[in-house]
CSV table of C-alpha atoms in Angstrom, one decimal:
chain,number,residue,atom,x,y,z
J,251,MET,CA,34.9,-51.8,56.6
J,252,ALA,CA,32.7,-49.5,54.7
J,253,ALA,CA,31.5,-46.3,56.2
J,254,ALA,CA,27.9,-45.8,56.9
J,255,VAL,CA,26.2,-43.4,54.4
J,256,PRO,CA,23.8,-40.9,56.0
J,257,PRO,CA,20.2,-41.0,54.8
J,258,ARG,CA,19.4,-38.5,52.0
J,259,ALA,CA,16.8,-36.0,52.7
J,260,GLY,CA,13.9,-36.8,50.5
J,261,ARG,CA,11.3,-39.5,50.1
J,262,GLY,CA,13.0,-41.9,52.5
J,263,ALA,CA,14.0,-39.4,55.2
J,264,GLY,CA,12.3,-40.0,58.6
J,265,ARG,CA,11.4,-43.6,57.7
J,266,GLY,CA,14.8,-45.2,58.5
J,267,VAL,CA,15.6,-45.9,54.9
J,268,SER,CA,19.1,-45.2,53.7
J,269,ALA,CA,19.5,-44.1,50.1
J,270,PRO,CA,22.9,-44.5,48.5
J,271,VAL,CA,24.5,-41.4,47.0
J,272,PRO,CA,26.1,-42.1,43.6
J,273,PRO,CA,29.8,-41.3,43.5
J,274,THR,CA,30.7,-38.2,41.5
J,275,THR,CA,33.0,-38.6,38.6
J,276,SER,CA,34.1,-34.9,38.5
J,277,SER,CA,34.8,-32.2,41.0
J,278,ARG,CA,32.7,-29.7,39.0
J,279,ALA,CA,29.5,-28.7,40.5
J,280,ALA,CA,26.4,-29.8,38.8
J,281,PRO,CA,24.5,-27.1,37.0
J,282,PRO,CA,21.4,-25.8,38.8
J,283,THR,CA,18.1,-27.3,37.7
J,284,MET,CA,15.9,-24.8,35.7
J,285,ARG,CA,12.2,-25.1,35.9
J,286,VAL,CA,10.5,-23.9,32.7
J,287,LYS,CA,6.8,-23.3,32.7
J,288,ILE,CA,5.3,-23.7,29.2
J,289,ALA,CA,2.1,-21.9,28.7
J,290,GLU,CA,-0.8,-23.9,27.5
J,291,PRO,CA,-2.6,-22.8,24.3
J,292,THR,CA,-6.0,-21.4,25.0
J,293,ASN,CA,-9.0,-21.8,22.9
J,294,LYS,CA,-10.8,-18.9,24.4
J,295,GLU,CA,-13.2,-17.5,21.9
J,296,THR,CA,-14.0,-13.8,21.5
J,297,SER,CA,-17.2,-12.6,23.0
J,298,PRO,CA,-20.2,-11.6,20.9
J,299,VAL,CA,-19.5,-7.9,21.8
J,300,GLN,CA,-15.9,-8.3,20.6
J,301,ASN,CA,-17.0,-10.0,17.4
J,302,ARG,CA,-19.5,-7.2,16.7
J,303,SER,CA,-16.9,-4.6,17.4
J,304,LEU,CA,-14.4,-6.3,15.1
J,305,GLY,CA,-17.1,-6.6,12.4
J,306,ASP,CA,-17.8,-2.9,12.7
J,307,GLU,CA,-14.2,-2.0,12.3
J,308,THR,CA,-13.7,-4.2,9.3
J,309,LEU,CA,-16.9,-2.7,7.7
J,310,ALA,CA,-15.7,0.9,8.4
J,311,GLN,CA,-12.3,0.1,6.8
J,312,SER,CA,-14.0,-1.4,3.8
J,313,GLN,CA,-16.2,1.6,3.4
J,314,ASN,CA,-13.3,4.0,3.7
J,315,ASN,CA,-11.4,2.0,1.0
J,316,LEU,CA,-14.4,2.2,-1.3
J,317,ARG,CA,-14.6,6.0,-0.7
J,318,GLU,CA,-11.0,6.3,-1.7
J,319,TYR,CA,-11.5,4.2,-4.8
J,320,SER,CA,-14.5,6.4,-5.7
J,321,LEU,CA,-12.5,9.5,-5.3
J,322,LEU,CA,-9.8,8.1,-7.6
J,323,ILE,CA,-12.3,7.4,-10.3
J,324,GLU,CA,-13.7,10.9,-9.9
J,325,TYR,CA,-10.3,12.5,-10.2
J,326,LYS,CA,-9.6,10.4,-13.3
J,327,HIS,CA,-12.8,11.7,-15.0
J,328,LEU,CA,-11.9,15.2,-13.8
J,329,GLN,CA,-9.0,15.3,-16.3
J,330,MET,CA,-11.5,15.2,-19.1
J,331,HIS,CA,-14.3,17.4,-17.6
J,332,ALA,CA,-12.4,20.1,-15.6
J,333,PRO,CA,-13.3,23.7,-16.6
J,334,GLY,CA,-10.9,25.4,-18.9
J,335,GLY,CA,-8.0,27.2,-17.2
J,336,VAL,CA,-8.4,25.2,-14.0
J,337,TYR,CA,-5.9,22.6,-12.9
J,338,VAL,CA,-5.9,20.4,-9.7
J,339,MET,CA,-3.6,17.7,-8.3
J,340,PRO,CA,-3.9,15.7,-5.1
J,341,GLN,CA,-1.4,16.3,-2.3
J,342,PHE,CA,1.4,13.7,-2.4
J,343,ASP,CA,0.6,12.2,1.1
J,344,THR,CA,-3.2,12.2,1.0
J,345,LEU,CA,-5.9,11.9,-1.6
J,346,ARG,CA,-8.3,14.2,0.3
J,347,ILE,CA,-6.5,17.5,-0.3
J,348,TRP,CA,-6.3,18.8,-3.8
J,349,HIS,CA,-4.1,21.8,-4.8
J,350,GLY,CA,-5.3,23.8,-7.6
J,351,ILE,CA,-4.8,26.9,-9.7
J,352,ILE,CA,-7.0,29.0,-12.0
J,353,PHE,CA,-5.9,31.3,-14.8
J,354,ILE,CA,-8.4,34.1,-15.6
J,355,ARG,CA,-8.5,35.2,-19.2
J,356,GLN,CA,-11.1,38.0,-19.2
J,357,GLY,CA,-13.3,40.1,-17.0
J,358,PHE,CA,-12.4,42.1,-13.9
J,359,TYR,CA,-9.9,39.5,-12.8
J,360,ARG,CA,-8.2,38.9,-16.2
J,361,GLN,CA,-4.5,37.9,-16.0
J,362,GLY,CA,-5.0,36.7,-12.5
J,363,VAL,CA,-3.3,33.5,-11.3
J,364,PHE,CA,-5.1,32.3,-8.2
J,365,LYS,CA,-4.0,29.3,-6.2
J,366,PHE,CA,-6.5,27.3,-4.0
J,367,VAL,CA,-6.9,24.2,-2.0
J,368,ILE,CA,-9.9,21.8,-2.0
J,369,SER,CA,-10.3,19.8,1.3
J,370,ILE,CA,-12.4,16.7,0.9
J,371,PRO,CA,-13.9,15.3,4.1
J,372,GLU,CA,-13.8,11.6,4.9
J,373,GLU,CA,-17.6,11.5,4.7
J,374,TYR,CA,-17.5,12.6,1.0
J,375,PRO,CA,-19.5,12.2,-1.2
J,376,GLU,CA,-22.1,12.6,1.6
J,377,ALA,CA,-20.4,15.8,2.9
J,378,ARG,CA,-19.5,18.9,1.0
J,379,PRO,CA,-15.8,19.8,0.4
J,380,THR,CA,-14.4,23.2,1.2
J,381,VAL,CA,-12.4,25.5,-1.0
J,382,THR,CA,-9.8,27.9,0.4
J,383,PHE,CA,-7.7,30.3,-1.7
J,384,PHE,CA,-4.0,30.4,-1.1
J,385,SER,CA,-3.8,33.6,-3.1
J,386,HIS,CA,-5.4,36.8,-1.9
J,387,VAL,CA,-8.7,37.2,-3.8
J,388,PHE,CA,-10.9,40.4,-3.3
J,389,HIS,CA,-14.3,39.0,-4.1
J,390,PRO,CA,-17.7,39.2,-2.3
J,391,LEU,CA,-17.9,35.4,-2.0
J,392,VAL,CA,-14.4,34.9,-0.6
J,393,HIS,CA,-13.8,35.5,3.1
J,394,PRO,CA,-11.3,38.4,3.5
J,395,GLU,CA,-9.4,36.7,6.4
J,396,THR,CA,-9.6,33.0,5.8
J,397,GLY,CA,-9.8,32.9,2.0
J,398,GLU,CA,-12.6,30.4,2.1
J,399,LEU,CA,-15.1,30.4,-0.8
J,400,ASP,CA,-18.7,30.4,0.1
J,401,LEU,CA,-20.1,27.3,-1.6
J,402,SER,CA,-23.6,27.6,0.0
J,403,VAL,CA,-24.7,29.9,-2.9
J,404,ALA,CA,-24.4,27.1,-5.4
J,405,PHE,CA,-24.8,24.2,-3.0
J,406,PRO,CA,-27.2,25.2,-0.2
J,407,THR,CA,-27.7,21.4,0.4
J,408,TRP,CA,-25.1,19.0,-0.7
J,409,ARG,CA,-26.6,16.1,-2.5
J,410,ALA,CA,-24.6,12.9,-2.6
J,411,GLY,CA,-24.6,11.3,-6.0
J,412,LYS,CA,-25.6,14.5,-7.7
J,413,ASP,CA,-23.0,17.0,-6.5
J,414,TYR,CA,-19.3,16.4,-7.2
J,415,VAL,CA,-15.9,18.2,-7.0
J,416,VAL,CA,-16.1,19.0,-10.7
J,417,LEU,CA,-19.2,21.0,-10.1
J,418,VAL,CA,-17.4,22.9,-7.3
J,419,LEU,CA,-14.6,23.7,-9.8
J,420,ALA,CA,-17.2,25.0,-12.3
J,421,PHE,CA,-18.7,27.3,-9.7
J,422,LEU,CA,-15.2,28.4,-8.6
J,423,LYS,CA,-14.5,29.6,-12.2
J,424,LYS,CA,-17.9,31.1,-12.5
J,425,ILE,CA,-17.4,33.5,-9.5
J,426,PHE,CA,-14.8,35.4,-11.6
J,427,TYR,CA,-17.1,35.9,-14.6
J,428,GLN,CA,-20.7,35.9,-13.5
J,429,LYS,CA,-21.5,39.4,-12.3
J,430,ASP,CA,-24.8,38.6,-10.5
J,431,LEU,CA,-22.7,36.6,-7.9
J,432,PHE,CA,-21.1,40.0,-6.9
J,433,THR,CA,-24.4,41.1,-5.4
J,434,THR,CA,-25.1,38.0,-3.3
J,435,ARG,CA,-26.9,38.7,-0.1
J,436,ASN,CA,-25.0,37.9,3.1
J,437,ALA,CA,-21.8,37.7,1.3
J,438,PRO,CA,-18.8,36.8,3.5
J,439,ASN,CA,-17.0,39.9,2.1
J,440,ALA,CA,-19.7,42.5,2.5
J,441,HIS,CA,-17.3,45.3,1.8
J,442,ALA,CA,-16.4,44.0,-1.7
J,443,SER,CA,-20.1,43.5,-2.4
J,444,GLU,CA,-20.9,47.1,-1.3
J,445,LEU,CA,-18.1,48.6,-3.4
J,446,TYR,CA,-19.3,46.7,-6.5
J,447,GLN,CA,-22.8,48.1,-6.1
J,448,ASN,CA,-22.0,51.6,-5.0
J,449,ASN,CA,-18.4,52.4,-5.9
J,450,ARG,CA,-17.5,50.4,-9.0
J,451,LYS,CA,-14.2,52.4,-9.6
J,452,GLU,CA,-12.8,51.5,-6.1
J,453,PHE,CA,-14.0,47.9,-6.5
J,454,ILE,CA,-12.1,47.6,-9.8
J,455,GLU,CA,-9.0,49.2,-8.3
J,456,LYS,CA,-8.9,46.6,-5.4
J,457,VAL,CA,-9.5,43.7,-7.9
J,458,GLU,CA,-6.7,44.9,-10.1
J,459,ALA,CA,-4.5,45.1,-7.0
J,460,CYS,CA,-5.2,41.5,-6.0
J,461,VAL,CA,-4.5,40.4,-9.6
J,462,ARG,CA,-1.1,42.1,-9.5
J,463,ASP,CA,-0.4,40.5,-6.2
J,464,SER,CA,-1.4,37.0,-7.5
J,465,VAL,CA,1.1,37.4,-10.4
J,466,SER,CA,3.9,38.8,-8.2
J,467,THR,CA,3.6,36.0,-5.7
J,468,VAL,CA,3.1,33.1,-8.1
J,469,LEU,CA,6.6,31.7,-7.3
J,470,GLU,CA,5.7,31.5,-3.6
J,471,ASN,CA,4.7,27.8,-3.1
J,472,SER,CA,3.0,26.2,-0.2
J,473,PRO,CA,5.3,23.4,1.3
J,474,GLU,CA,2.5,20.8,1.0
J,475,SER,CA,1.4,21.8,-2.5
J,476,SER,CA,1.8,19.3,-5.3
J,477,ILE,CA,1.7,22.2,-7.9
J,478,LYS,CA,4.8,24.3,-7.6
J,479,PHE,CA,6.0,27.2,-9.8
J,480,ALA,CA,9.7,28.0,-10.6
J,481,GLU,CA,11.6,30.2,-12.9
J,482,PHE,CA,11.8,28.8,-16.4
J,483,ASN,CA,15.1,27.2,-17.4
J,484,SER,CA,16.6,24.9,-20.0
J,485,SER,CA,15.5,21.7,-18.1
J,486,HIS,CA,11.9,22.9,-18.2
J,487,GLU,CA,12.2,23.2,-22.0
J,488,LYS,CA,13.4,19.6,-22.2
J,489,ILE,CA,10.4,18.5,-20.1
J,490,ARG,CA,8.0,20.5,-22.3
J,491,GLU,CA,9.4,18.9,-25.5
J,492,ALA,CA,9.1,15.4,-23.9
J,493,LEU,CA,5.5,16.1,-23.0
J,494,LEU,CA,4.7,17.3,-26.5
J,495,ASP,CA,6.3,14.2,-28.1
J,496,ARG,CA,4.7,11.8,-25.6
J,497,GLN,CA,2.0,9.6,-27.1
J,498,GLU,CA,-1.1,9.3,-25.1
J,499,PRO,CA,-2.0,5.7,-24.2
J,500,THR,CA,-4.9,4.1,-26.0
J,501,GLU,CA,-8.2,3.5,-24.3
J,502,LYS,CA,-7.4,-0.2,-24.1
J,503,GLU,CA,-4.1,0.5,-22.5
J,504,GLN,CA,-5.7,2.8,-19.9
J,505,LYS,CA,-8.3,0.1,-19.1
J,506,GLU,CA,-5.6,-2.6,-18.7
J,507,GLY,CA,-3.5,-0.3,-16.5
J,508,PHE,CA,-6.4,0.5,-14.3
J,509,PHE,CA,-7.4,-3.2,-14.0
J,510,ARG,CA,-3.8,-4.1,-13.0
J,511,TRP,CA,-3.8,-1.4,-10.3
J,512,PHE,CA,-7.2,-2.4,-9.0
J,513,THR,CA,-6.3,-6.1,-8.7
J,514,ASN,CA,-2.7,-5.8,-7.6
J,515,VAL,CA,-2.9,-2.8,-5.3
J,516,PHE,CA,-6.4,-1.9,-4.2
J,517,VAL,CA,-7.7,-5.4,-3.6
J,518,ASP,CA,-4.5,-6.3,-1.8
J,519,GLN,CA,-4.8,-3.3,0.5
J,520,LEU,CA,-8.4,-4.1,1.2
J,521,SER,CA,-7.5,-7.7,2.0
J,522,SER,CA,-4.6,-6.7,4.2
J,523,ALA,CA,-6.8,-4.3,6.2
J,524,SER,CA,-9.4,-7.0,6.8
J,525,SER,CA,-6.8,-9.5,7.8
J,526,ALA,CA,-5.2,-7.1,10.2
J,527,ALA,CA,-8.6,-6.4,11.8
J,528,VAL,CA,-9.3,-10.1,12.2
J,529,ALA,CA,-5.8,-10.7,13.7
J,530,ALA,CA,-6.4,-7.9,16.2
J,531,GLY,CA,-9.5,-9.6,17.5
J,532,THR,CA,-7.7,-13.0,18.0
J,533,SER,CA,-4.5,-11.8,19.7
J,534,SER,CA,-3.3,-13.7,22.7
J,535,SER,CA,-3.8,-12.7,26.3
J,536,PRO,CA,-0.9,-11.7,28.6
J,537,GLY,CA,1.2,-14.6,29.7
J,538,THR,CA,0.1,-16.9,26.9
J,539,ALA,CA,2.7,-18.4,24.7
J,540,TYR,CA,0.4,-19.3,21.8
J,541,PRO,CA,-2.2,-17.2,19.9
J,542,GLN,CA,-5.8,-18.0,20.5
J,543,SER,CA,-7.2,-20.4,18.0
J,544,ARG,CA,-9.7,-19.1,15.5
J,545,LYS,CA,-13.0,-21.0,15.2
């Protein structure tokens, strides 16, 4: 006689309905049931405010890229139009800091070797750059403590599209030769200006002292500088010979090289920046397994 099977708790319990329990084929316990919740994709669109903010960010990035491109073009032209005896090179990790050096051939500052830094703001060419001497320069237009050159004498109002870094370099060279700049009113180094006008002998002595200091410290290099000085050795001679033997690329080769850089590097960077900005505006919300769809 078969034994009665107790009713299974569930749909039939409490209604007098017996549900047979299937016999087990193994003594192993059945694995626990796992309940997985799958997030549904959302089609939530960004708000007009978010879209406007995203558009502003993309526009700002594009404008910044264009400024960088414009600065590259300006530096390229600077190689042909820089004043004699003046050399500049951008810092390795940023295009907005240029390290430079000027060699003085005659005048009060002859034989001087003065290092400087040009800081170009992000707003350039709308905003004026700044020039700071790394070497000590005793001059009426150079601040005695900060080393900053007073550019307001030549550029009282910076005019975008008319004033460029090359003009700043031309003025930088001019301050060592043009004597009327030694008597500028409200000069940042009033003591130097006063000595030039009233005690020329002491002024010349201090100038000569700063020239000697510039030569004796020429091997002291700023860690960030892209222009570094070192003692001359045999390896430098090999480099010098290689530079003298190097053939300059033709104008056609220069144009082709620039076109390759513009299409393969600059345009790709601009496209990547725009794509990243778009992706940031369509990211999924917390708890959602799928990204938001883009309309």
